[in-house]
């Protein structure tokens, strides 16, 4: 299946033309029989139309939300109407990139399916992104259309000025209506609830997920229809064992592929329901578990830590499985959660490049400190600096292969992620004699704070734009609550005072220009930066 035998449905071949060269593509493995998809498949039709028309789940609840519940049939009808708006009113052509922007809500989910049904390529962005970050994504993916929650219009309208390709835009209401700006709902109301899905090839691109790299500029990872199906048929099938009666909930945004899979695609694949909540606090998540009888949770380690102390105030008896990903799960956090709920957290490492989780474990295979073993369908090994596999017990670079893998959109950094068919995730790992994989650290400079990935250089670039900053270096330092926090080392220009007020001003500056979660919680003033002879910043010396 690695060689394309089918014709693309894409009339706009922008993304397809920018796939990495064959020699830099990862090797794909399709050993599992459930991964042998037909040559022509549209993953949205497979997940939604089939659920209603073939499995007969039309009356089941697909989405619980503050705006009401959506049955599978209602979600299908909404997606079909939006697909008609896109193709009939907004001129969408198969292969066009469509920006989606909203907190986790039912309209965002319906838009996601609509774009893919219409043969478009979905690019969902984090709700917190600022105009500057949106511009990077829109320009890189040459995005032509946008469907956006009206409450998030402001930054997109600013970004639009710098994005000549983005010409078709429609706003919708999320869970809280924003009066006056509801063009998408109005247009939907005028459309029939049926739609003829575009007959896409299994290896047509349907999704570009952006990841923030260490070099600042985001990388777009491209995924096919068959990749979306594969993640639904691997982790939730063999490891999590999700069932039709499950009700899932959690914190990751649908813009993050951890959230897209766990909070939307996986439940729909098996006829289960998802609870989409726009803004969750630890208390609200626990309250939602109680009220909606949630059975499966998806969130990051820090959220489990914050919730553990509050569990006693809520009825969480409905919970049966808890998944953690995004950063390493400390042994103490798993213990805390087990004491509070009786549930053993399932830790899984995934990556935007791999689309979802590739190393994890079932509850009976848990080994303290280990992420687990490659899940069914994937292989992993530890490579030394020479690119050769290391024996058990040595720390090296994690390399993985499976039905999904890295395809950056027109990016020279492809050669850094894929080598000899293996995907190199940038993580330092160790494999023990029994084949369990133990996380050590990131091999690069990515800062992981409260489940968010933050590239130090992007924050540095932002700080350097402030008039008082001469030089700076941004690193992650350990933090009990967040895993890591962003720390900036700053050298000021002459005439500026390294005091509290200056630190606060710099923090505000970053918050105003980047997504607020990227701002440096710690600032230390220095009179010089450690540099190599060639002028490179030595981040390891800043970390101390
Ligand atoms: C780190 C982990 C230790 C690791 C993701 C599940 O996190 C996801 O994707 P990103 O592209 O980041 C990938 C990197 O994050 N990481 C993730 N999970 C773990 N480190 N233990 C873990 N359990 O450095 C990895 O290379 O943001 C996670 C599903 C989909 C995803 N996109």
mmCIF file of C-alpha atoms in Angstrom, residues 16-208:
data_model
loop_
_atom_site.group_PDB
_atom_site.id
_atom_site.type_symbol
_atom_site.label_atom_id
_atom_site.label_comp_id
_atom_site.label_asym_id
_atom_site.label_seq_id
_atom_site.Cartn_x
_atom_site.Cartn_y
_atom_site.Cartn_z
ATOM 1 C CA UNK A 16 0.040 16.572 -2.486
ATOM 2 C CA UNK A 17 2.736 18.375 -4.496
ATOM 3 C CA UNK A 18 4.514 19.199 -1.256
ATOM 4 C CA UNK A 19 4.779 15.707 0.210
ATOM 5 C CA UNK A 20 8.332 14.785 1.196
ATOM 6 C CA UNK A 21 10.411 13.020 -1.465
ATOM 7 C CA UNK A 22 9.999 9.232 -1.440
ATOM 8 C CA UNK A 23 13.469 8.689 0.009
ATOM 9 C CA UNK A 24 12.616 10.804 3.048
ATOM 10 C CA UNK A 25 9.240 9.197 3.725
ATOM 11 C CA UNK A 26 8.997 6.797 6.633
ATOM 12 C CA UNK A 27 8.386 3.117 6.039
ATOM 13 C CA UNK A 28 4.761 2.161 6.669
ATOM 14 C CA UNK A 29 3.663 -1.166 8.141
ATOM 15 C CA UNK A 30 0.200 -2.624 7.548
ATOM 16 C CA UNK A 31 0.489 -6.014 9.198
ATOM 17 C CA UNK A 32 -2.820 -5.879 11.035
ATOM 18 C CA UNK A 33 -5.730 -7.083 8.886
ATOM 19 C CA UNK A 34 -7.983 -4.260 10.087
ATOM 20 C CA UNK A 35 -5.616 -1.755 8.435
ATOM 21 C CA UNK A 36 -6.226 -3.071 4.909
ATOM 22 C CA UNK A 37 -8.553 -0.287 3.785
ATOM 23 C CA UNK A 38 -10.107 -0.117 0.324
ATOM 24 C CA UNK A 39 -8.342 2.056 -2.245
ATOM 25 C CA UNK A 40 -11.112 4.618 -2.133
ATOM 26 C CA UNK A 41 -12.182 5.726 1.281
ATOM 27 C CA UNK A 42 -13.343 8.982 2.810
ATOM 28 C CA UNK A 43 -12.635 8.788 6.526
ATOM 29 C CA UNK A 44 -15.454 11.203 7.434
ATOM 30 C CA UNK A 45 -17.962 9.079 5.530
ATOM 31 C CA UNK A 46 -16.494 5.966 7.097
ATOM 32 C CA UNK A 47 -16.871 7.355 10.611
ATOM 33 C CA UNK A 48 -20.154 9.225 10.286
ATOM 34 C CA UNK A 49 -22.295 8.065 7.319
ATOM 35 C CA UNK A 50 -21.515 4.433 8.007
ATOM 36 C CA UNK A 51 -22.381 4.848 11.704
ATOM 37 C CA UNK A 52 -25.859 6.019 10.787
ATOM 38 C CA UNK A 53 -26.602 4.187 7.540
ATOM 39 C CA UNK A 54 -24.913 0.829 8.160
ATOM 40 C CA UNK A 55 -24.503 0.405 11.911
ATOM 41 C CA UNK A 56 -27.884 1.964 12.687
ATOM 42 C CA UNK A 57 -26.545 4.252 15.414
ATOM 43 C CA UNK A 58 -28.510 7.287 14.195
ATOM 44 C CA UNK A 59 -30.484 7.715 17.408
ATOM 45 C CA UNK A 60 -27.477 7.264 19.719
ATOM 46 C CA UNK A 61 -25.894 10.333 21.286
ATOM 47 C CA UNK A 62 -22.630 11.204 19.557
ATOM 48 C CA UNK A 63 -21.870 14.490 21.350
ATOM 49 C CA UNK A 64 -22.927 15.820 24.733
ATOM 50 C CA UNK A 65 -22.425 19.580 24.997
ATOM 51 C CA UNK A 66 -23.634 22.686 26.772
ATOM 52 C CA UNK A 67 -25.596 23.579 23.626
ATOM 53 C CA UNK A 68 -27.465 20.267 23.841
ATOM 54 C CA UNK A 69 -26.869 16.714 22.717
ATOM 55 C CA UNK A 70 -26.256 15.678 19.113
ATOM 56 C CA UNK A 71 -27.272 12.228 17.959
ATOM 57 C CA UNK A 72 -25.191 10.526 15.259
ATOM 58 C CA UNK A 73 -27.949 11.378 12.765
ATOM 59 C CA UNK A 74 -27.971 15.043 13.827
ATOM 60 C CA UNK A 75 -24.192 15.299 13.625
ATOM 61 C CA UNK A 76 -24.283 13.742 10.148
ATOM 62 C CA UNK A 77 -27.001 16.165 9.031
ATOM 63 C CA UNK A 78 -25.061 19.177 10.371
ATOM 64 C CA UNK A 79 -21.845 18.009 8.673
ATOM 65 C CA UNK A 80 -23.713 17.483 5.396
ATOM 66 C CA UNK A 81 -25.242 20.972 5.512
ATOM 67 C CA UNK A 82 -21.851 22.543 6.214
ATOM 68 C CA UNK A 83 -20.299 20.494 3.399
ATOM 69 C CA UNK A 84 -22.922 21.983 1.084
ATOM 70 C CA UNK A 85 -22.190 25.506 2.302
ATOM 71 C CA UNK A 86 -18.494 24.907 1.654
ATOM 72 C CA UNK A 87 -18.921 23.471 -1.848
ATOM 73 C CA UNK A 88 -22.025 25.329 -3.075
ATOM 74 C CA UNK A 89 -21.604 28.773 -1.476
ATOM 75 C CA UNK A 90 -17.921 29.079 -0.618
ATOM 76 C CA UNK A 91 -16.425 27.502 -3.733
ATOM 77 C CA UNK A 92 -14.485 24.754 -1.982
ATOM 78 C CA UNK A 93 -12.620 22.451 -4.335
ATOM 79 C CA UNK A 94 -11.176 19.085 -3.266
ATOM 80 C CA UNK A 95 -7.686 19.584 -1.869
ATOM 81 C CA UNK A 96 -8.304 23.155 -0.609
ATOM 82 C CA UNK A 97 -7.099 23.802 2.941
ATOM 83 C CA UNK A 98 -9.730 24.927 5.448
ATOM 84 C CA UNK A 99 -8.847 26.557 8.743
ATOM 85 C CA UNK A 100 -11.021 25.596 11.710
ATOM 86 C CA UNK A 101 -10.920 27.623 14.878
ATOM 87 C CA UNK A 102 -13.041 27.045 17.985
ATOM 88 C CA UNK A 103 -12.918 25.647 21.478
ATOM 89 C CA UNK A 104 -14.045 22.003 21.755
ATOM 90 C CA UNK A 105 -17.717 22.132 20.782
ATOM 91 C CA UNK A 106 -20.223 20.332 18.555
ATOM 92 C CA UNK A 107 -20.022 22.875 15.720
ATOM 93 C CA UNK A 108 -16.255 22.395 15.510
ATOM 94 C CA UNK A 109 -16.794 18.634 15.289
ATOM 95 C CA UNK A 110 -19.456 19.037 12.576
ATOM 96 C CA UNK A 111 -17.149 21.386 10.613
ATOM 97 C CA UNK A 112 -14.282 18.869 10.865
ATOM 98 C CA UNK A 113 -16.397 16.153 9.222
ATOM 99 C CA UNK A 114 -17.875 18.594 6.690
ATOM 100 C CA UNK A 115 -14.493 19.675 5.337
ATOM 101 C CA UNK A 116 -13.335 16.093 4.869
ATOM 102 C CA UNK A 117 -16.613 14.949 3.326
ATOM 103 C CA UNK A 118 -16.167 17.761 0.796
ATOM 104 C CA UNK A 119 -12.648 16.531 -0.030
ATOM 105 C CA UNK A 120 -10.991 19.451 1.758
ATOM 106 C CA UNK A 121 -7.976 19.358 4.037
ATOM 107 C CA UNK A 122 -8.655 20.302 7.651
ATOM 108 C CA UNK A 123 -6.254 22.585 9.525
ATOM 109 C CA UNK A 124 -7.590 23.032 13.054
ATOM 110 C CA UNK A 125 -5.783 25.669 15.108
ATOM 111 C CA UNK A 126 -5.401 26.009 18.866
ATOM 112 C CA UNK A 127 -7.993 28.503 20.180
ATOM 113 C CA UNK A 128 -5.296 30.489 21.996
ATOM 114 C CA UNK A 129 -3.189 31.245 18.916
ATOM 115 C CA UNK A 130 -2.525 34.917 18.238
ATOM 116 C CA UNK A 131 -2.711 36.638 14.854
ATOM 117 C CA UNK A 132 1.029 36.277 14.232
ATOM 118 C CA UNK A 133 0.887 32.518 14.819
ATOM 119 C CA UNK A 134 -2.239 32.174 12.667
ATOM 120 C CA UNK A 135 -0.489 33.994 9.828
ATOM 121 C CA UNK A 136 2.379 31.467 9.927
ATOM 122 C CA UNK A 137 -0.070 28.565 9.608
ATOM 123 C CA UNK A 138 -2.282 30.178 6.944
ATOM 124 C CA UNK A 139 0.678 31.195 4.800
ATOM 125 C CA UNK A 140 2.473 27.866 5.151
ATOM 126 C CA UNK A 141 -0.593 25.795 4.217
ATOM 127 C CA UNK A 142 -1.906 28.398 1.716
ATOM 128 C CA UNK A 143 -5.289 28.255 3.389
ATOM 129 C CA UNK A 144 -8.244 29.490 1.323
ATOM 130 C CA UNK A 145 -11.232 28.963 3.629
ATOM 131 C CA UNK A 146 -11.926 29.422 7.329
ATOM 132 C CA UNK A 147 -14.778 28.357 9.595
ATOM 133 C CA UNK A 148 -14.392 30.101 12.920
ATOM 134 C CA UNK A 149 -16.245 30.408 16.220
ATOM 135 C CA UNK A 150 -17.479 34.017 16.328
ATOM 136 C CA UNK A 151 -15.918 34.543 19.760
ATOM 137 C CA UNK A 152 -12.470 33.891 18.265
ATOM 138 C CA UNK A 153 -12.934 36.268 15.335
ATOM 139 C CA UNK A 154 -10.631 39.025 16.540
ATOM 140 C CA UNK A 155 -7.199 37.459 16.012
ATOM 141 C CA UNK A 156 -8.311 35.855 12.744
ATOM 142 C CA UNK A 157 -9.495 39.209 11.402
ATOM 143 C CA UNK A 158 -6.095 40.713 12.249
ATOM 144 C CA UNK A 159 -4.300 37.763 10.647
ATOM 145 C CA UNK A 160 -6.426 37.977 7.520
ATOM 146 C CA UNK A 161 -4.820 41.238 6.471
ATOM 147 C CA UNK A 162 -1.502 39.443 5.987
ATOM 148 C CA UNK A 163 -3.022 36.394 4.249
ATOM 149 C CA UNK A 164 -4.042 37.020 0.624
ATOM 150 C CA UNK A 165 -4.969 33.344 0.037
ATOM 151 C CA UNK A 166 -7.639 33.389 2.743
ATOM 152 C CA UNK A 167 -10.681 34.717 0.890
ATOM 153 C CA UNK A 168 -13.665 32.678 2.117
ATOM 154 C CA UNK A 169 -14.636 32.975 5.738
ATOM 155 C CA UNK A 170 -17.703 32.045 7.717
ATOM 156 C CA UNK A 171 -18.406 32.472 11.438
ATOM 157 C CA UNK A 172 -20.531 30.249 13.643
ATOM 158 C CA UNK A 173 -21.791 30.158 17.194
ATOM 159 C CA UNK A 174 -20.229 27.825 19.688
ATOM 160 C CA UNK A 175 -21.890 26.715 22.909
ATOM 161 C CA UNK A 176 -22.448 30.349 23.889
ATOM 162 C CA UNK A 177 -24.160 32.259 21.133
ATOM 163 C CA UNK A 178 -22.540 35.453 19.926
ATOM 164 C CA UNK A 179 -25.483 37.400 18.450
ATOM 165 C CA UNK A 180 -25.141 39.031 15.078
ATOM 166 C CA UNK A 181 -22.366 36.810 13.775
ATOM 167 C CA UNK A 182 -23.890 33.559 12.666
ATOM 168 C CA UNK A 183 -23.489 33.375 8.937
ATOM 169 C CA UNK A 184 -22.692 29.679 8.916
ATOM 170 C CA UNK A 185 -25.849 28.653 10.786
ATOM 171 C CA UNK A 186 -27.972 30.820 8.491
ATOM 172 C CA UNK A 187 -26.415 29.274 5.415
ATOM 173 C CA UNK A 188 -26.809 25.767 6.853
ATOM 174 C CA UNK A 189 -30.509 26.294 7.457
ATOM 175 C CA UNK A 190 -31.026 26.824 3.732
ATOM 176 C CA UNK A 191 -29.423 23.487 2.800
ATOM 177 C CA UNK A 192 -30.805 19.950 2.677
ATOM 178 C CA UNK A 193 -29.372 17.445 5.178
ATOM 179 C CA UNK A 194 -27.872 15.189 2.509
ATOM 180 C CA UNK A 195 -24.495 15.427 0.775
ATOM 181 C CA UNK A 196 -22.660 13.374 -1.842
ATOM 182 C CA UNK A 197 -19.278 12.705 -0.230
ATOM 183 C CA UNK A 198 -16.218 13.272 -2.363
ATOM 184 C CA UNK A 199 -14.789 9.906 -3.402
ATOM 185 C CA UNK A 200 -11.279 10.328 -2.052
ATOM 186 C CA UNK A 201 -8.356 7.918 -2.289
ATOM 187 C CA UNK A 202 -7.115 6.314 0.912
ATOM 188 C CA UNK A 203 -3.831 8.139 0.374
ATOM 189 C CA UNK A 204 -5.323 11.556 -0.272
ATOM 190 C CA UNK A 205 -4.363 14.106 2.397
ATOM 191 C CA UNK A 206 -7.256 15.081 4.660
ATOM 192 C CA UNK A 207 -5.506 16.697 7.600
ATOM 193 C CA UNK A 208 -2.596 19.039 8.261
#
